Short mmCIF file of C-alpha atoms in Angstrom, two decimals:
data_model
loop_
_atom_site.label_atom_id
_atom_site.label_comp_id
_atom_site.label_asym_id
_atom_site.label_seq_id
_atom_site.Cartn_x
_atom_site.Cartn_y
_atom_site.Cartn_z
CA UNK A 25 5.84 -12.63 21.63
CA UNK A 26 2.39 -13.19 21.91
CA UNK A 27 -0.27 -14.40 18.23
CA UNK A 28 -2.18 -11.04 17.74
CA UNK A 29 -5.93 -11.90 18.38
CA UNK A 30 -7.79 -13.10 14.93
CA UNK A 31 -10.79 -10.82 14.16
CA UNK A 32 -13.86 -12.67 13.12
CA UNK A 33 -15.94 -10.22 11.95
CA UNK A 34 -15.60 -7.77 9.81
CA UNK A 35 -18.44 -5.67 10.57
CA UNK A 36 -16.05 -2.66 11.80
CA UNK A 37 -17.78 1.49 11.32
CA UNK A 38 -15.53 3.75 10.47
CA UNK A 39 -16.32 4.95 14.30
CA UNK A 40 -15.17 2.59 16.10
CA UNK A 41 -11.83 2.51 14.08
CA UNK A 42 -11.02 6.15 13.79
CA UNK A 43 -9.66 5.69 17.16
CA UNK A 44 -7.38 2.80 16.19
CA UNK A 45 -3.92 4.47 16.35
CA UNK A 46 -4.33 6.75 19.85
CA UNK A 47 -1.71 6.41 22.41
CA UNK A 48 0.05 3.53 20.09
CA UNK A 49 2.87 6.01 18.91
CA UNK A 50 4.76 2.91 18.63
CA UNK A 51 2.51 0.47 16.51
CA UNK A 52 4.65 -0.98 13.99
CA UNK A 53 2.06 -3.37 12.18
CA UNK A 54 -1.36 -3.19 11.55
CA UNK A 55 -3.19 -5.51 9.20
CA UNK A 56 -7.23 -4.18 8.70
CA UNK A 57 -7.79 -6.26 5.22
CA UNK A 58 -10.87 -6.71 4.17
CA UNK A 59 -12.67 -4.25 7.34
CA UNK A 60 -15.37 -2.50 5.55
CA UNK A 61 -14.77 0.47 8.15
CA UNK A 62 -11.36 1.21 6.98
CA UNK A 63 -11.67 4.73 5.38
CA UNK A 64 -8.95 7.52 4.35
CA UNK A 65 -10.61 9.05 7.42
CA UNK A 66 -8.97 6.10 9.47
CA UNK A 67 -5.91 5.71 7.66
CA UNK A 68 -5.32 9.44 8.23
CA UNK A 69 -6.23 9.32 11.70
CA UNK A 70 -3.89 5.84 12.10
CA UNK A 71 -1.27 7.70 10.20
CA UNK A 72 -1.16 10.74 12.91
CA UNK A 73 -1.36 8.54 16.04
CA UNK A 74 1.04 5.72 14.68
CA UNK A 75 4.25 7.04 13.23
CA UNK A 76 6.62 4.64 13.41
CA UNK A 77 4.51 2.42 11.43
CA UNK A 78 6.69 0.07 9.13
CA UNK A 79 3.70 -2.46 7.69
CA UNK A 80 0.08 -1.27 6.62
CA UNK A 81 -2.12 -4.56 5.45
CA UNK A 82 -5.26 -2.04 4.03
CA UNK A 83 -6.24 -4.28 1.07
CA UNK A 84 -10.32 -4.88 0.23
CA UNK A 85 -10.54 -1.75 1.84
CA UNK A 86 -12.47 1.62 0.45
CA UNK A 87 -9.88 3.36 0.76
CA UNK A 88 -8.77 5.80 -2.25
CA UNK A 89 -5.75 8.25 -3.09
CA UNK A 90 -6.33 10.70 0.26
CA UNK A 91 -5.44 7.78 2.11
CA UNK A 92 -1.99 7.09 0.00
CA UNK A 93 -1.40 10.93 0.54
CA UNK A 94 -1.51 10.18 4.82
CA UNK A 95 0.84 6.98 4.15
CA UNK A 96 3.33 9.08 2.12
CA UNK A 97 4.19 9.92 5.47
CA UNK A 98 5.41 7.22 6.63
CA UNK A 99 9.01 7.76 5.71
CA UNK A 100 9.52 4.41 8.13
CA UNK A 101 7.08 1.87 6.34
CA UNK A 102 8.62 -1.14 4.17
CA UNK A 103 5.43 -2.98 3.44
CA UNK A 104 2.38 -1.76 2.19
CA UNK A 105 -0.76 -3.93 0.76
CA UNK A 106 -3.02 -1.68 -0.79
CA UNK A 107 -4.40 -4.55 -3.19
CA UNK A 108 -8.15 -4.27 -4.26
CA UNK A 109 -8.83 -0.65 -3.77
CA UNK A 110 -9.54 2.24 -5.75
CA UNK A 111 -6.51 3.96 -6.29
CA UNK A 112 -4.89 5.38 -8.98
CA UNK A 113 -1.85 6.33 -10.92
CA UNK A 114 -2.02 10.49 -9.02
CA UNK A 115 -1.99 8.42 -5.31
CA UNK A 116 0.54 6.13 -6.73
CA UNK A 117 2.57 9.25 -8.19
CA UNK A 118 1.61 10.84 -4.46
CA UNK A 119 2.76 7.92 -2.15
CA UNK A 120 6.20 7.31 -3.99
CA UNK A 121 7.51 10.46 -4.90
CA UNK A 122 8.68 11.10 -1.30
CA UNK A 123 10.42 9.44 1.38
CA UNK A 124 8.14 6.70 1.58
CA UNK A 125 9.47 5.68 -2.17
CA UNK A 126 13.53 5.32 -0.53
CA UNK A 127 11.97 3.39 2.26
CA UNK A 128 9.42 1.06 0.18
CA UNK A 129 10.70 -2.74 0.21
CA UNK A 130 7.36 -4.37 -0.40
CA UNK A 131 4.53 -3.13 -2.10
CA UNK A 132 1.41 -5.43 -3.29
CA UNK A 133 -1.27 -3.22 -5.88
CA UNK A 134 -2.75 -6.61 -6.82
CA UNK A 135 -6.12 -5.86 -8.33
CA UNK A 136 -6.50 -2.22 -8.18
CA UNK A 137 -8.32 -1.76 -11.51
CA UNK A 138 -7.30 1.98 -11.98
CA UNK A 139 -3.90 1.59 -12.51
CA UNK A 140 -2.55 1.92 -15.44
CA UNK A 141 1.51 1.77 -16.50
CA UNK A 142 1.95 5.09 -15.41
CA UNK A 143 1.87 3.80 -11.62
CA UNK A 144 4.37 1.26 -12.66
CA UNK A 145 6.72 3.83 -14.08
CA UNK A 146 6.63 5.84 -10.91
CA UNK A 147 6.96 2.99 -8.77
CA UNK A 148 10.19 1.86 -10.93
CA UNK A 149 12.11 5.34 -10.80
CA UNK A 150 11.16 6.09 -7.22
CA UNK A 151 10.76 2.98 -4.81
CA UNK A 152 14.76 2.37 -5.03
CA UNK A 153 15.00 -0.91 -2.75
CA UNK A 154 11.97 -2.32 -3.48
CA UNK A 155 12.53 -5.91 -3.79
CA UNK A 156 8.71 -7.20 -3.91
CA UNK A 157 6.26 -6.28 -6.06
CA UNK A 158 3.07 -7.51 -6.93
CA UNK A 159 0.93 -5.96 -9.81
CA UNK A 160 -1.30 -8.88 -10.92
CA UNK A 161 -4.98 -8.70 -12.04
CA UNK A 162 -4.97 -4.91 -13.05
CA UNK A 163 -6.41 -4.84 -16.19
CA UNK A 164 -5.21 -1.48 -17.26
CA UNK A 165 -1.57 -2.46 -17.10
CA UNK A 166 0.28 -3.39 -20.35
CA UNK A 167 3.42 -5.16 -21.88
CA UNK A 168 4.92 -2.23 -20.83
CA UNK A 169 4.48 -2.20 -17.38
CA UNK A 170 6.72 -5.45 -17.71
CA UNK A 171 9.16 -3.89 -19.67
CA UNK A 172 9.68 -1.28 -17.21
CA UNK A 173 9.97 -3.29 -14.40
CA UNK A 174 12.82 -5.64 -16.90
CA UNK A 175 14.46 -1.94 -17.30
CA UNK A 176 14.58 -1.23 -13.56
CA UNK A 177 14.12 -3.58 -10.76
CA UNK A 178 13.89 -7.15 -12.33
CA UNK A 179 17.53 -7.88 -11.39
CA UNK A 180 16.91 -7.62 -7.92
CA UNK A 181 13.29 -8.50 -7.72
CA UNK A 182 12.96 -11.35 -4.99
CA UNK A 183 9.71 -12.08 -5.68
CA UNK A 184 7.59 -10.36 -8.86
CA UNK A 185 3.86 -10.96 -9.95
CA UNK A 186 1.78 -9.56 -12.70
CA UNK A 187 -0.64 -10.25 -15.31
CA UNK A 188 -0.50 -8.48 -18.80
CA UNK A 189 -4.02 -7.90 -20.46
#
């Protein structure tokens, strides 16, 4: 199988990426990190075209919680990097609590400075086979986001990450 192309630039509009997922019903990775294009509007519009998507690589994006609502339709998708973005414990609550949280195996929140332990706590009792997880640099998170994670997953963690402030 053929190395996807490396983008250069990041210079995307939202324009020219709202059309990203047409005719691609079948798109099972896409990795937009750091594309200051990549909106809810996009995500939304990627979620509709792309269905079968199993991967979504969105961190450094602006995206926010409408875009975890679209996702938390992907009852497919196994990884998600949504690292360095505004969201917050309700799209955390939104994106879990159906079947994308059975489905979850990887999930990377790294640096989202609006979580707080809450997010943890729904990620713990709803994302049942998550094996990765990777909550460092939030500064909101406490002792007890590790103590829930101890409680829940840490037995079959394969690979864990976190800072406690």
């Amino acid at each position: 199988m053929p190395e996807p192309p490396v983008v250069e630039n990041n210079n995307f509009s939202e324009n020219s990426l709202m059309g990203l997922g047409e005719g691609k019903s079948m798109l099972r990775v896409v990795a937009l990190n750091g594309l200051c294009g990549v909106t809810d509007g996009v995500i939304g519009s990627l979620v509709g075209g792309c269905p079968q998507l199993q991967e979504v690589h969105i961190s450094s994006t602006s995206i926010t919680n409408h875009a975890l609502t679209a996702l938390a339709n992907l009852t497919q998708l196994v990884c998600l990097n949504i690292g360095k973005t505004q969201i917050s414990d309700i799209g955390i609550q939104q994106l879990v609590s159906g079947g994308v949280g059975q489905s979850l195996r990887e999930l990377r929140i790294d640096g989202c400075v609006r979580l707080t332990d809450d997010s943890i706590e729904s990620i713990c009792h709803c994302c049942t086979h998550l094996n990765i997880l990777c909550f460092h640099h939030c500064p909101r998170l406490s002792d007890r986001s590790r103590e829930l994670v101890d409680e829940y997953k840490a037995w079959r963690m394969k690979q864990l990450t976190w800072t406690v402030y």
